[in-house]
Short mmCIF file of C-alpha atoms in Angstrom, two decimals:
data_model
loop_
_atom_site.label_atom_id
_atom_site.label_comp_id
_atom_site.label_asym_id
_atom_site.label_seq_id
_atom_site.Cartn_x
_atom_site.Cartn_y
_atom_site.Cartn_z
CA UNK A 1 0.96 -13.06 15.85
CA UNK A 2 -0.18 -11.89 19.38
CA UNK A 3 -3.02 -9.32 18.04
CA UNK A 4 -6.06 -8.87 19.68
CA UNK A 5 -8.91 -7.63 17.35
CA UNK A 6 -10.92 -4.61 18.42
CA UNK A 7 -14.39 -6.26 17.91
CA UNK A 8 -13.46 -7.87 21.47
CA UNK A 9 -12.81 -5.28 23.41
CA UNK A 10 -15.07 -2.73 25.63
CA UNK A 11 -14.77 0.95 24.38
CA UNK A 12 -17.80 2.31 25.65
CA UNK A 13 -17.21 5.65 27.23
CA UNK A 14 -13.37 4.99 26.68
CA UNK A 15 -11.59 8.36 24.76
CA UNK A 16 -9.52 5.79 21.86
CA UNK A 17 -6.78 7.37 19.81
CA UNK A 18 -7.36 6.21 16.39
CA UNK A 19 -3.86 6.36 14.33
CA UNK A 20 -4.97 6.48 10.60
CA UNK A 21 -3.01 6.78 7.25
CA UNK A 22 -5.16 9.97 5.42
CA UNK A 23 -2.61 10.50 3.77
CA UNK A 24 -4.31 11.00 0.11
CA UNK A 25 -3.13 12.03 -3.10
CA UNK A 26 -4.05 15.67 -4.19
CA UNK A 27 -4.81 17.56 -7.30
CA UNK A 28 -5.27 20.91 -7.90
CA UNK A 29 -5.94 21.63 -4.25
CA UNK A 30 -8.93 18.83 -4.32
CA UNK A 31 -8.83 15.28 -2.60
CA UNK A 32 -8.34 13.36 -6.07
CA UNK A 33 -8.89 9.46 -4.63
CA UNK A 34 -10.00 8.62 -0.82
CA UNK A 35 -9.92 4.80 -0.96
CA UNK A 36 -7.98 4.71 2.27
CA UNK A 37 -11.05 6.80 3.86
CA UNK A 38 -13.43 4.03 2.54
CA UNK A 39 -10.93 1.63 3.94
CA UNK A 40 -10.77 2.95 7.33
CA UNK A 41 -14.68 3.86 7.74
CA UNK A 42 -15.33 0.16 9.61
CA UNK A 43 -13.02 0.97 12.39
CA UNK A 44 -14.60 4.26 13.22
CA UNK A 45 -18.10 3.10 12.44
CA UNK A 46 -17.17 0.03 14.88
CA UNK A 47 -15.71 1.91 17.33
CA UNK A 48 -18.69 4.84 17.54
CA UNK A 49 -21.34 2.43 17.26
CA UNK A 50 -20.03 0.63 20.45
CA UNK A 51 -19.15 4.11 22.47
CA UNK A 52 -16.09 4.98 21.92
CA UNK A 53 -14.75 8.64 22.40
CA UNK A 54 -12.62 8.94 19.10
CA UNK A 55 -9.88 11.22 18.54
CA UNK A 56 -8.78 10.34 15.49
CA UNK A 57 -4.68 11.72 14.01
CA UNK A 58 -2.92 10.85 10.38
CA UNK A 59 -0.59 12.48 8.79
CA UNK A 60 -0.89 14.61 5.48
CA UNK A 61 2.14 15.14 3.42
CA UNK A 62 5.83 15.63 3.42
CA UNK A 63 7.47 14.87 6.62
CA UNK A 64 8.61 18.25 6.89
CA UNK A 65 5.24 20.08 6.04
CA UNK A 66 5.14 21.37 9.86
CA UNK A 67 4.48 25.01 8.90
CA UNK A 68 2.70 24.38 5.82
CA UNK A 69 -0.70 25.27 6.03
CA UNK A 70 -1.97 23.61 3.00
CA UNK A 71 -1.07 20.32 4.70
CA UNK A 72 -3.92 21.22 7.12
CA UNK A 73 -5.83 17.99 7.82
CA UNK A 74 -9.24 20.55 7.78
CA UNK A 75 -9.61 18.92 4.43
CA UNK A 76 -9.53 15.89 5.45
CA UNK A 77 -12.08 15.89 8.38
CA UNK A 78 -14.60 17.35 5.99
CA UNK A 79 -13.95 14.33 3.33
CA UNK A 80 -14.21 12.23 5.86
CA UNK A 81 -17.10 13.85 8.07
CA UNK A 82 -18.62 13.49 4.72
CA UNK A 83 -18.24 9.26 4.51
CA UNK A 84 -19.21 8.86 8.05
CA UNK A 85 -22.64 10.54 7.70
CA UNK A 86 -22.21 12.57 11.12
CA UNK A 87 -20.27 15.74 11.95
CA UNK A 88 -16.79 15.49 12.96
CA UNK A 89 -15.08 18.40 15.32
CA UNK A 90 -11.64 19.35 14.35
CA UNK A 91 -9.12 21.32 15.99
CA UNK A 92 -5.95 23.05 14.77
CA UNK A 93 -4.61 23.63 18.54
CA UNK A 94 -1.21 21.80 19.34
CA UNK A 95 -1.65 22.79 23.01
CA UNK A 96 -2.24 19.77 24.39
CA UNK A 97 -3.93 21.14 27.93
CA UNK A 98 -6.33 22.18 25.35
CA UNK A 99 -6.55 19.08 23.07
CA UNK A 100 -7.32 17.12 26.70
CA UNK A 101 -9.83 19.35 27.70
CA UNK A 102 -11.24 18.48 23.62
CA UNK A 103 -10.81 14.77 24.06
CA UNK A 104 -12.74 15.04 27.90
CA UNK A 105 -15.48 16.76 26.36
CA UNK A 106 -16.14 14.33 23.92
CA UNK A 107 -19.51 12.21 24.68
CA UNK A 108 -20.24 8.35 23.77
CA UNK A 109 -19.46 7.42 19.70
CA UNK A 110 -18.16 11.23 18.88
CA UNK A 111 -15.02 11.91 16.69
CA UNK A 112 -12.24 14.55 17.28
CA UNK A 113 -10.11 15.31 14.49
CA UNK A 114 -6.21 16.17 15.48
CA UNK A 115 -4.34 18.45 13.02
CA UNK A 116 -1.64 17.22 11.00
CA UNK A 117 0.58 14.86 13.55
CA UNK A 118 3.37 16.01 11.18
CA UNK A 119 3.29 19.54 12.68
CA UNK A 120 3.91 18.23 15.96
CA UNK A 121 7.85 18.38 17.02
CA UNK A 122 8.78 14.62 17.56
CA UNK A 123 6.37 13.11 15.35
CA UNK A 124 9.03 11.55 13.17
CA UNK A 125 11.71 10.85 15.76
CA UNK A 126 10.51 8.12 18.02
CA UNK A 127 10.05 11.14 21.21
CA UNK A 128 8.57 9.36 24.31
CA UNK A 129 7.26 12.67 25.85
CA UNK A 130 5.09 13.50 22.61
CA UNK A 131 3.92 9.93 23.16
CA UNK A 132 3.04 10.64 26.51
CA UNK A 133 1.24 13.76 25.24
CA UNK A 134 -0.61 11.85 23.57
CA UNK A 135 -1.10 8.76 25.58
CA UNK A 136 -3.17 12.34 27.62
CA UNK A 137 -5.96 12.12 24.97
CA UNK A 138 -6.73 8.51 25.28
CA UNK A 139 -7.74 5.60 27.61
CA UNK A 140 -7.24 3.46 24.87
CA UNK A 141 -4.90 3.21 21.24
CA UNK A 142 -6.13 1.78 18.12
CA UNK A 143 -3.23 1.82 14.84
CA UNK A 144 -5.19 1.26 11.58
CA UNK A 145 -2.28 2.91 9.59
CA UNK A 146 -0.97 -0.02 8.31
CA UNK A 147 0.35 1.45 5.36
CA UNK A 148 3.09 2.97 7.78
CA UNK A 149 3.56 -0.10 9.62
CA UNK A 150 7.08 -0.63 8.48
CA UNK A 151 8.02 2.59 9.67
CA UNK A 152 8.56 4.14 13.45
CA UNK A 153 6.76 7.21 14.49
CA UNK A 154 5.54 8.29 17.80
CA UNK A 155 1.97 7.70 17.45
CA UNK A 156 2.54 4.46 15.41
CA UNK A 157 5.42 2.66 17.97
CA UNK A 158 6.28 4.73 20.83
CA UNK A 159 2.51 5.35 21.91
CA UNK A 160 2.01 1.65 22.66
CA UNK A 161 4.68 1.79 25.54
CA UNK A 162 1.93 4.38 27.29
CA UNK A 163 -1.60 2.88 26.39
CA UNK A 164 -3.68 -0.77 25.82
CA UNK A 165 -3.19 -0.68 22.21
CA UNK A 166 -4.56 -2.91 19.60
CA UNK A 167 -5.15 -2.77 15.55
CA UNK A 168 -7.73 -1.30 13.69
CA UNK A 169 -10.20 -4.02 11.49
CA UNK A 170 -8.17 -2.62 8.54
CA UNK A 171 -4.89 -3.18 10.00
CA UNK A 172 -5.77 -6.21 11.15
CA UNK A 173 -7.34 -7.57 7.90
CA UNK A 174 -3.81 -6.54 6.17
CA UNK A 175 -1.95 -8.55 8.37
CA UNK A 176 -4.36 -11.55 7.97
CA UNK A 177 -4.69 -11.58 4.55
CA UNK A 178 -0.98 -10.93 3.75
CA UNK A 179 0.03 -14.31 6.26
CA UNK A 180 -2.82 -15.98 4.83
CA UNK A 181 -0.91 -15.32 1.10
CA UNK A 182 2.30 -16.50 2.28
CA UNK A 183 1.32 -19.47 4.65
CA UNK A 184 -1.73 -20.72 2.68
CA UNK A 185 -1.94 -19.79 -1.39
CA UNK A 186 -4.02 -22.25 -3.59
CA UNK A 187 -2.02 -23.50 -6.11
CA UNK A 188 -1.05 -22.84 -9.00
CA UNK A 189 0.47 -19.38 -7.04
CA UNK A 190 0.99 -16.84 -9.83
CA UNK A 191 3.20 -13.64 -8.73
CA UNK A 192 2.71 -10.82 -11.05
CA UNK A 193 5.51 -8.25 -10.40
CA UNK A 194 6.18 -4.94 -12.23
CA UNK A 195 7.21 -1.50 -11.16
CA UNK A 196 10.49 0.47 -11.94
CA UNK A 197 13.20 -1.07 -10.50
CA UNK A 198 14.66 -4.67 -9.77
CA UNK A 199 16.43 -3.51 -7.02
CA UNK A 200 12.84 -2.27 -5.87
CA UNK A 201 11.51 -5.75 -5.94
CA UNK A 202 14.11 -8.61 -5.88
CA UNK A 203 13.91 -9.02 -1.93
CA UNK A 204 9.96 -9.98 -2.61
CA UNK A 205 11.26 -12.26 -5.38
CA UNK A 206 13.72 -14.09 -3.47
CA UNK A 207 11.41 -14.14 -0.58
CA UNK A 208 8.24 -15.73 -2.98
CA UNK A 209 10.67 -18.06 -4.95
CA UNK A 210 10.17 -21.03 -2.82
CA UNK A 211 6.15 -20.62 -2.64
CA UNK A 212 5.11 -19.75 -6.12
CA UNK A 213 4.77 -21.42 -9.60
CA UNK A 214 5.13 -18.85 -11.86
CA UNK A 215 6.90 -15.17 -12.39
CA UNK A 216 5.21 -13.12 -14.93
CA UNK A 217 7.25 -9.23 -15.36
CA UNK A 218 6.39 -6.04 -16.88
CA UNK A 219 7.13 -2.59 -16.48
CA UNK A 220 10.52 -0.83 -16.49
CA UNK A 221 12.27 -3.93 -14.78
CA UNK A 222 11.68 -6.10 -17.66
CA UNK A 223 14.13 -4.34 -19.50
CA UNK A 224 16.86 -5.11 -17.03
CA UNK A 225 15.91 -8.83 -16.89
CA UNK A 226 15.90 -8.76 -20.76
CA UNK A 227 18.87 -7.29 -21.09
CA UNK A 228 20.62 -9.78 -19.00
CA UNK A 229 19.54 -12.66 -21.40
CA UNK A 230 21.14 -9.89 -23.81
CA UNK A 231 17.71 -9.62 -25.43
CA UNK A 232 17.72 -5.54 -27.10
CA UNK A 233 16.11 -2.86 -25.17
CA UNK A 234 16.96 0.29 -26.81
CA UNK A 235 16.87 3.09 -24.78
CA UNK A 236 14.76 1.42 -21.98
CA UNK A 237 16.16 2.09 -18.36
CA UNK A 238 18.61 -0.41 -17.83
CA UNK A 239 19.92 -0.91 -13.90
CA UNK A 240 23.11 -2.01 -14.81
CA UNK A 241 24.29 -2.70 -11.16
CA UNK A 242 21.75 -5.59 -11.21
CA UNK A 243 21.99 -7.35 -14.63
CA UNK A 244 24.12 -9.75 -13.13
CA UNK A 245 21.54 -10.50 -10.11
CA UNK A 246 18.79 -10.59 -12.95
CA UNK A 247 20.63 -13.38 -14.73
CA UNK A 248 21.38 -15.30 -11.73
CA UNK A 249 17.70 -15.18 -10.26
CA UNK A 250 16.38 -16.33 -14.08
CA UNK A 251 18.64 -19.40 -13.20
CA UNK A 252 17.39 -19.89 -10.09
CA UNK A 253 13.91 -19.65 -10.75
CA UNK A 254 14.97 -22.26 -13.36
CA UNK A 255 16.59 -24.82 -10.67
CA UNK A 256 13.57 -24.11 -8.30
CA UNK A 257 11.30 -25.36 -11.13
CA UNK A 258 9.07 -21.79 -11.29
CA UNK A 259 7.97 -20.79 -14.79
CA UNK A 260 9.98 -17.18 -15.32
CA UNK A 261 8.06 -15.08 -17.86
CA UNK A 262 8.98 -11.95 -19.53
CA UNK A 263 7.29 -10.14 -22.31
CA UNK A 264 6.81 -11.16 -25.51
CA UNK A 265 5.98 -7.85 -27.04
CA UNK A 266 6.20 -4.13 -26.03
CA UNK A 267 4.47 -0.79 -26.83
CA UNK A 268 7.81 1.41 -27.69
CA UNK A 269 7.76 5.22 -27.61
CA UNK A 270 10.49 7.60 -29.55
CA UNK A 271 10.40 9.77 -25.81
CA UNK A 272 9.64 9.73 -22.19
CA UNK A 273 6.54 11.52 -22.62
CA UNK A 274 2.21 11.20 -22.94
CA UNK A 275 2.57 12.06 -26.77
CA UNK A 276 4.90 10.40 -27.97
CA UNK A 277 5.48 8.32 -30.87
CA UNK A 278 4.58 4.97 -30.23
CA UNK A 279 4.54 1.30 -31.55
CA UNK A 280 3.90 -2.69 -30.61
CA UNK A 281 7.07 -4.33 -31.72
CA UNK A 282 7.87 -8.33 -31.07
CA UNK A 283 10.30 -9.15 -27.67
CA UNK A 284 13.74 -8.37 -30.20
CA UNK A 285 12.48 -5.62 -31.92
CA UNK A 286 13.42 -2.72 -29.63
CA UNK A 287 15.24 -0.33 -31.40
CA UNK A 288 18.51 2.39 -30.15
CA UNK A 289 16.42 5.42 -29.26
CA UNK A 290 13.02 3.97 -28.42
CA UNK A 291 11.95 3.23 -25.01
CA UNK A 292 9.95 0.56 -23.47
CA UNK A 293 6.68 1.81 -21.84
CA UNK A 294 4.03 -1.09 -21.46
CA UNK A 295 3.48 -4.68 -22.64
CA UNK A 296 2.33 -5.52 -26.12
CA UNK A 297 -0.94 -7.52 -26.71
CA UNK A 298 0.55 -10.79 -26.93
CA UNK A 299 1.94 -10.40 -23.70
CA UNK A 300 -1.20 -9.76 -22.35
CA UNK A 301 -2.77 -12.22 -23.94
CA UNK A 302 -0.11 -14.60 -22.54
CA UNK A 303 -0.80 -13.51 -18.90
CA UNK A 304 -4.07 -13.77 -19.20
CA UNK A 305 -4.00 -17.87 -19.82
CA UNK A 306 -1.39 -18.19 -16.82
CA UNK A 307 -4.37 -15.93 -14.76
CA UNK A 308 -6.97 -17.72 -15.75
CA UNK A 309 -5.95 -20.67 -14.89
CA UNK A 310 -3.94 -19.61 -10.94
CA UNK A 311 -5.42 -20.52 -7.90
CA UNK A 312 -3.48 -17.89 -6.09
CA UNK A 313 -2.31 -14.12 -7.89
CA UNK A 314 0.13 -11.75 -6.48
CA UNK A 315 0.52 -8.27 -8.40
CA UNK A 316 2.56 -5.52 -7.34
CA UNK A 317 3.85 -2.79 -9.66
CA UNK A 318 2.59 -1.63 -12.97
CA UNK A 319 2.84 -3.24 -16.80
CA UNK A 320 3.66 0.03 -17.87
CA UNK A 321 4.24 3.69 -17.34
CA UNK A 322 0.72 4.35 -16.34
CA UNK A 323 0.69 8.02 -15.20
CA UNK A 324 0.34 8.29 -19.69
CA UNK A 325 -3.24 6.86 -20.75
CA UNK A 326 -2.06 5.28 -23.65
CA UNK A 327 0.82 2.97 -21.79
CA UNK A 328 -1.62 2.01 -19.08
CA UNK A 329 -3.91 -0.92 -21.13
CA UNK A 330 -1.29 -3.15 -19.63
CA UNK A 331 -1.75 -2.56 -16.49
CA UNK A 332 -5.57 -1.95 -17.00
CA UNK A 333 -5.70 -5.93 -19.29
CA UNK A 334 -4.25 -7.48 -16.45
CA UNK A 335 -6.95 -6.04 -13.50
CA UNK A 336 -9.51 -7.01 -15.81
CA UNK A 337 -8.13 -10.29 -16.56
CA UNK A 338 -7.39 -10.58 -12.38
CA UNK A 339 -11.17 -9.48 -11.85
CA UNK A 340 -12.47 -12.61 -14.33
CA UNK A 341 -10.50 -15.29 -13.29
CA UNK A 342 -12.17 -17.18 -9.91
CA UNK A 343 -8.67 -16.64 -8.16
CA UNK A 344 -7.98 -15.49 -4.61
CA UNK A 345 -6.01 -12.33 -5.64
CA UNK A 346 -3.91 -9.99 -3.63
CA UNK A 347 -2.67 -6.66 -5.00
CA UNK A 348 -0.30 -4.06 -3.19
CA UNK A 349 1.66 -0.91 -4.05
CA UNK A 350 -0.39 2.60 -4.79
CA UNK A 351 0.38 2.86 -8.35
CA UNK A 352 -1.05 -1.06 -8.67
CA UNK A 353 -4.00 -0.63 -6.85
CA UNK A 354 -4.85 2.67 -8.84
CA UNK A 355 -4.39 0.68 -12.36
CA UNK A 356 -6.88 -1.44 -10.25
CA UNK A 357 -9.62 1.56 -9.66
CA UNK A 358 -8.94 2.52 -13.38
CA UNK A 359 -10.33 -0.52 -14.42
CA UNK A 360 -13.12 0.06 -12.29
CA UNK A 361 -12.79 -4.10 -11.18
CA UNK A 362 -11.67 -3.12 -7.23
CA UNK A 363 -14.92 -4.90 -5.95
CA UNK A 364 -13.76 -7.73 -7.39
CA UNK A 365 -10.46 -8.24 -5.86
CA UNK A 366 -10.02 -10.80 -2.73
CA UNK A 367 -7.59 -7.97 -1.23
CA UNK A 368 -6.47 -4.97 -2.11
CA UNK A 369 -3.77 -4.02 0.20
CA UNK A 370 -3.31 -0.10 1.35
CA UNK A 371 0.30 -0.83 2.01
CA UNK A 372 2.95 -0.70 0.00
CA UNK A 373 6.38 -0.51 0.95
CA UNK A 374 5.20 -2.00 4.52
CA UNK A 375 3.17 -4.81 1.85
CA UNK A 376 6.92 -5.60 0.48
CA UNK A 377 8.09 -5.63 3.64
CA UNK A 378 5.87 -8.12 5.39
CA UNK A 379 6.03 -9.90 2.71
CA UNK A 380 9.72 -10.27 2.81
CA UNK A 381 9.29 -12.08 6.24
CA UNK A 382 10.92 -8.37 8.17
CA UNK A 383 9.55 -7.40 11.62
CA UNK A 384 8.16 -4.40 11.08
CA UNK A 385 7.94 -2.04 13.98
CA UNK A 386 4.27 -0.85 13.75
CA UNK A 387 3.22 -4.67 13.77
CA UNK A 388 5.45 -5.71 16.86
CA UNK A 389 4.33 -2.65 18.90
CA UNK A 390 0.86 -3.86 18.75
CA UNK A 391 2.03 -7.49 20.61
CA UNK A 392 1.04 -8.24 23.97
CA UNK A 393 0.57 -4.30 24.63
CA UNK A 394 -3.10 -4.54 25.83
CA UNK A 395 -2.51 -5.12 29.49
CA UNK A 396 -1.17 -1.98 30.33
#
């Protein structure tokens, strides 16, 4: 890929749009985890220690938060004016005679913080004269949202057309490390692949069937792959539309010669809920009424040999339902067991990258991407629009 990294450009004095992903998950009014702030620190610190003019823009929320003021990005500014050690100026203005005036006034290695990009009319539609509104603010474009790359926005795609643009370190260390996965694993490759749904997952399958060694599944998707080998799952969501697909990729797994493992055991609960009734039972002993929520100990203990022993490991999606404590020691085994092994490990999706902080072993993780459905997506060898923006766009 045609990407120029940022580290070799000259920024000093230069006003550089910085498109981030801030979008963070919120409780109770209060920023609850700001790992993509951490993430995203090394491009700003880069770019301010070298000169740059920042004016930095995410988005924060629902797509059609525009006249929601707790969607304000004030929140984030002061998070993240927090990280970076310096103040940070934010503006709530979407006048953009104004926000130019801002973005002039700015001296060498300063930061101007944009309010919510949602609440500006065209954000989500692709709108060349928002683009151009914002191509006003900036000599220069830097996307370090990769977690949005597989989507197209105005300041993501359509700002390119009107500005040098180039990725952030982050963005371009996602792209890197996600070719580097696909083009160059160590062997054995291990691909660890939970989550909800099969149909939320079999394109990665299909797409890591001719490069890996072994499939090991958990969470709710076991059940559907189970039930296909007409194994009983109780009251475990079932996608019956893809049963059939479930058998048929088993087989070819089989034919390809890639070790296809399911769970052994399960922690069953009498309800969808934190407090409910639960048990381990063996891989048949899933009862009518009783649900499926995480793998059993032997499970994990079977995963953890197969980890141990990869050269390469692949994990998206969760061994369990891990938003309830007690189903999460799936999840939680298999970071550990991830974290001890001397593999090259990659890990994608939110929900499997928080399992990851949970077990408090992210600093030992070769890559922990902050993408997930664009993750999948590169992964499953699509073009994704916020990646083919960026190439040959810095001679404009």
């Amino acid at each position: 890929m045609n990407l120029t990294r940022i580290e070799n450009i000259d920024v000093k004095s230069q006003r550089v749009f910085v498109r981030v992903d801030f979008d963070l998950r919120m409780e109770n009014g209060k920023i609850a985890e700001r790992s993509k702030l951490e993430k995203t620190l090394p491009t700003i610190e880069l770019l301010s220690r070298k000169g740059a003019r920042i004016v930095l823009g995410t988005h924060f929320g629902k797509q059609d938060a525009r006249k929601d003021s707790k969607y304000s990005t004030r929140v984030l500014c002061d998070e993240f004016s927090e990280l970076f050690g310096k103040p940070i100026q934010f503006t709530e203005s979407q006048d953009f005679n104004e926000l130019k005036n801002l973005s002039e006034s700015l001296e060498d290695g300063q930061i101007l913080f944009l309010e919510n990009l949602n609440f500006f009319e065209g954000e989500w539609s692709d709108d060349e004269e928002l683009a151009k509104k914002y191509a006003s603010l900036a000599d220069i474009f830097v996307n370090d949202a990769f977690a949005i790359a597989h989507q197209t926005l105005t300041s993501t795609t359509t700002l390119t057309k009107f500005l040098p643009s180039y990725p952030g370190t982050l963005f371009f260390r996602e792209v890197e490390s996600l070719s580097n996965l696909m083009n160059k694993p160590d062997k054995p490759f291990v691909a660890i692949i939970g989550g909800s749904t099969v149909s939320g997952k079999i394109k990665i399958m299909n797409s890591l069937l001719s490069r890996v060694n072994t499939f090991l599944i958990g969470g709710a998707m076991a059940y559907t792959f189970l039930k296909s080998r007409a194994v009983p799952v109780g009251s475990s969501v079932v996608e019956k539309d893809y049963e059939v697909l479930a058998h048929q990729f088993i087989d070819k797994a089989g034919i390809a010669g890639v070790d296809f493992q399911m769970p052994i055991d399960h922690i069953i609960a009498d309800s969808f809920a934190a407090k409910a009734k639960n048990k381990s039972v063996d891989r048949m002993g899933i009862l009518d009424g009783w649900i499926g929520m995480d793998i059993g100990p032997k499970t994990i203990s079977a995963f953890e040999k197969i980890i141990k022993n990869a050269g390469t490991v692949f994990w998206s999606g969760p061994m369990g339902v891990i938003e309830f404590d007690r189903f999460s020691n799936g999840s939680t085994q298999i970071a550990k067991a991830i974290a001890k092994s001397n593999t090259k490990s990659f890990i994608g999706g939110e929900e499997t990258v928080l399992a990851v902080y949970k077990a408090g072993v992210e600093g030992k993780i070769t890559h922990l991407s902050t993408g997930g459905g664009a993750s999948l997506e590169f992964l499953e060898g699509r073009v994704l629009p916020g990646i083919k923006a960026l190439e040959g766009t810095n001679e404009l």
